């Protein structure tokens, strides 16, 4: 552990506030990060006070004036160098993610790869911030639109993707010409400090002012509140629970600021009678057990055709039995701990609720104890029989609970599928072209992401990521998600020597 921290230039006590290369003497409370693996202390972060945030926000605003004037491809060059530096520290960063949030090594390194990928994507994007041209209805006029940098943006991230989600936002925002203030989850503060040590220095090594890439570790009810209320911050991008997102949305809307929200999911896989069950089981296992059920994209429901329900259940139970649970840093482990005991308690609470509503636990669900499980953060992943309208099924419990639901007709399956408040990711497993097309059509899945013969989690960075309904409607990462980080301007230029008005209006003196 010491070795990993050392290689990432982390100390026993670290400032949690920086404006690039400059780490401020933060004046908030100390936050000691403990590992969910064994409950041991990893290191301490000195959090931001409200005054620290004020200082950071002022610098971010000031730095924006200069950063927006750096040509976009040159901004891309800085992002390219960040990606390179992260590539060189992939293993160490991965190990820190495992230590601090309990992800298994391959998934933790996969997350670092996700950051590297978005850096590469953003570098290319920096030369492709395209606007359209239109034909003016007036003679000898030119009309076009262009995209300008937006301003400082605030990025609020959750513990479960401590690097990737920030980088989807921050790297795109950087090439867009925005400055970024990051408030990470307090449960993943060390990961944030580590990646900022790498990235902040690179941004500042080009003679640019401090304040382009900033970090404020702090509590939601003080620092978070201040951040979302700050009029200097043009856009707040928030990832987390629905109640958090609703609050952020209301506060930012009150000052008519912009938001990008990526909130809870309640993702389902429909397995039809024409599915390749072998493939479906592999996707469900990764989707439901991967990251110990703590992804927004985790598979929470399987809607299975009556005819294959029993066969699917048998294969799933067989798969679940073989999942090795334990230390996420050890080879062969497929499921590490939950983030903390609170998460374990909320999983148990959900299972209690399921039983009260008439559901059944078919496999797993226990809290594991003793030996390597002494921290009280390990559980057995769980398969349950449930009805879609149970209140417990309607909400997102951030734990490896999978609800199996039966259906008879595809129409019914889609109705069940869409009948939840959230709308992030979805999938159908079928070899029948018509079933697949119905699922992807207007009458099919109502989610932001819909897949065929691929599970609900593990999306690539190249697509726009986000969901509908209570998931918040935001889109991040690839495709044209960059547009949300810029302001659009429509320009009309008259080179005619006349003053014709649009809509044929004549407005002339005498
Ligand atoms: C999240 O859980 O907030 O699609 C993000 C996935 C990852 C990102 C998940 N690429 O599972």
mmCIF file of C-alpha atoms in Angstrom, residues 265-271 283-284 287 296-304 388 393 402-405 413-420 422-429 439 445-447 449-452 454-457:
data_model
loop_
_atom_site.group_PDB
_atom_site.id
_atom_site.type_symbol
_atom_site.label_atom_id
_atom_site.label_comp_id
_atom_site.label_asym_id
_atom_site.label_seq_id
_atom_site.Cartn_x
_atom_site.Cartn_y
_atom_site.Cartn_z
ATOM 1 C CA UNK A 265 -30.405 3.333 -13.303
ATOM 2 C CA UNK A 266 -32.706 0.327 -13.025
ATOM 3 C CA UNK A 267 -31.335 -1.552 -15.962
ATOM 4 C CA UNK A 268 -32.918 -4.679 -17.327
ATOM 5 C CA UNK A 269 -32.030 -7.438 -19.744
ATOM 6 C CA UNK A 270 -34.896 -9.055 -21.621
ATOM 7 C CA UNK A 271 -34.066 -12.690 -22.394
ATOM 8 C CA UNK A 283 -23.624 -10.848 -19.865
ATOM 9 C CA UNK A 284 -25.907 -11.067 -16.833
ATOM 10 C CA UNK A 287 -23.724 -6.882 -15.466
ATOM 11 C CA UNK A 296 -25.171 2.953 -12.577
ATOM 12 C CA UNK A 297 -25.300 0.501 -15.461
ATOM 13 C CA UNK A 298 -25.537 -2.629 -13.291
ATOM 14 C CA UNK A 299 -28.095 -5.194 -14.454
ATOM 15 C CA UNK A 300 -30.779 -5.055 -11.768
ATOM 16 C CA UNK A 301 -33.611 -6.872 -13.510
ATOM 17 C CA UNK A 302 -33.803 -9.854 -15.846
ATOM 18 C CA UNK A 303 -37.104 -10.158 -17.670
ATOM 19 C CA UNK A 304 -37.145 -13.750 -18.870
ATOM 20 C CA UNK A 388 -41.777 -5.585 -11.404
ATOM 21 C CA UNK A 393 -37.794 -3.386 -7.583
ATOM 22 C CA UNK A 402 -30.749 -9.283 -9.345
ATOM 23 C CA UNK A 403 -34.541 -9.499 -9.703
ATOM 24 C CA UNK A 404 -35.897 -12.176 -12.045
ATOM 25 C CA UNK A 405 -39.258 -11.405 -13.601
ATOM 26 C CA UNK A 413 -41.755 -7.728 -21.612
ATOM 27 C CA UNK A 414 -41.308 -4.212 -22.991
ATOM 28 C CA UNK A 415 -44.073 -2.870 -20.793
ATOM 29 C CA UNK A 416 -42.422 -4.386 -17.717
ATOM 30 C CA UNK A 417 -39.059 -3.179 -18.917
ATOM 31 C CA UNK A 418 -40.128 0.449 -19.255
ATOM 32 C CA UNK A 419 -42.300 0.478 -16.184
ATOM 33 C CA UNK A 420 -39.710 1.896 -13.767
ATOM 34 C CA UNK A 422 -35.301 5.319 -14.331
ATOM 35 C CA UNK A 423 -34.096 4.990 -17.941
ATOM 36 C CA UNK A 424 -30.354 4.484 -18.270
ATOM 37 C CA UNK A 425 -29.324 1.239 -20.008
ATOM 38 C CA UNK A 426 -31.126 -1.790 -21.383
ATOM 39 C CA UNK A 427 -30.578 -4.933 -23.420
ATOM 40 C CA UNK A 428 -32.347 -7.736 -25.194
ATOM 41 C CA UNK A 429 -30.928 -11.196 -25.816
ATOM 42 C CA UNK A 439 -36.829 -3.534 -28.728
ATOM 43 C CA UNK A 445 -36.818 0.376 -24.747
ATOM 44 C CA UNK A 446 -37.182 3.914 -23.374
ATOM 45 C CA UNK A 447 -33.575 4.086 -22.141
ATOM 46 C CA UNK A 449 -28.734 3.082 -24.115
ATOM 47 C CA UNK A 450 -30.283 -0.048 -25.658
ATOM 48 C CA UNK A 451 -28.241 -3.078 -26.710
ATOM 49 C CA UNK A 452 -28.760 -6.363 -28.503
ATOM 50 C CA UNK A 454 -24.645 -7.181 -25.107
ATOM 51 C CA UNK A 455 -25.284 -6.528 -21.415
ATOM 52 C CA UNK A 456 -26.276 -3.259 -19.770
ATOM 53 C CA UNK A 457 -22.908 -2.254 -18.324
#
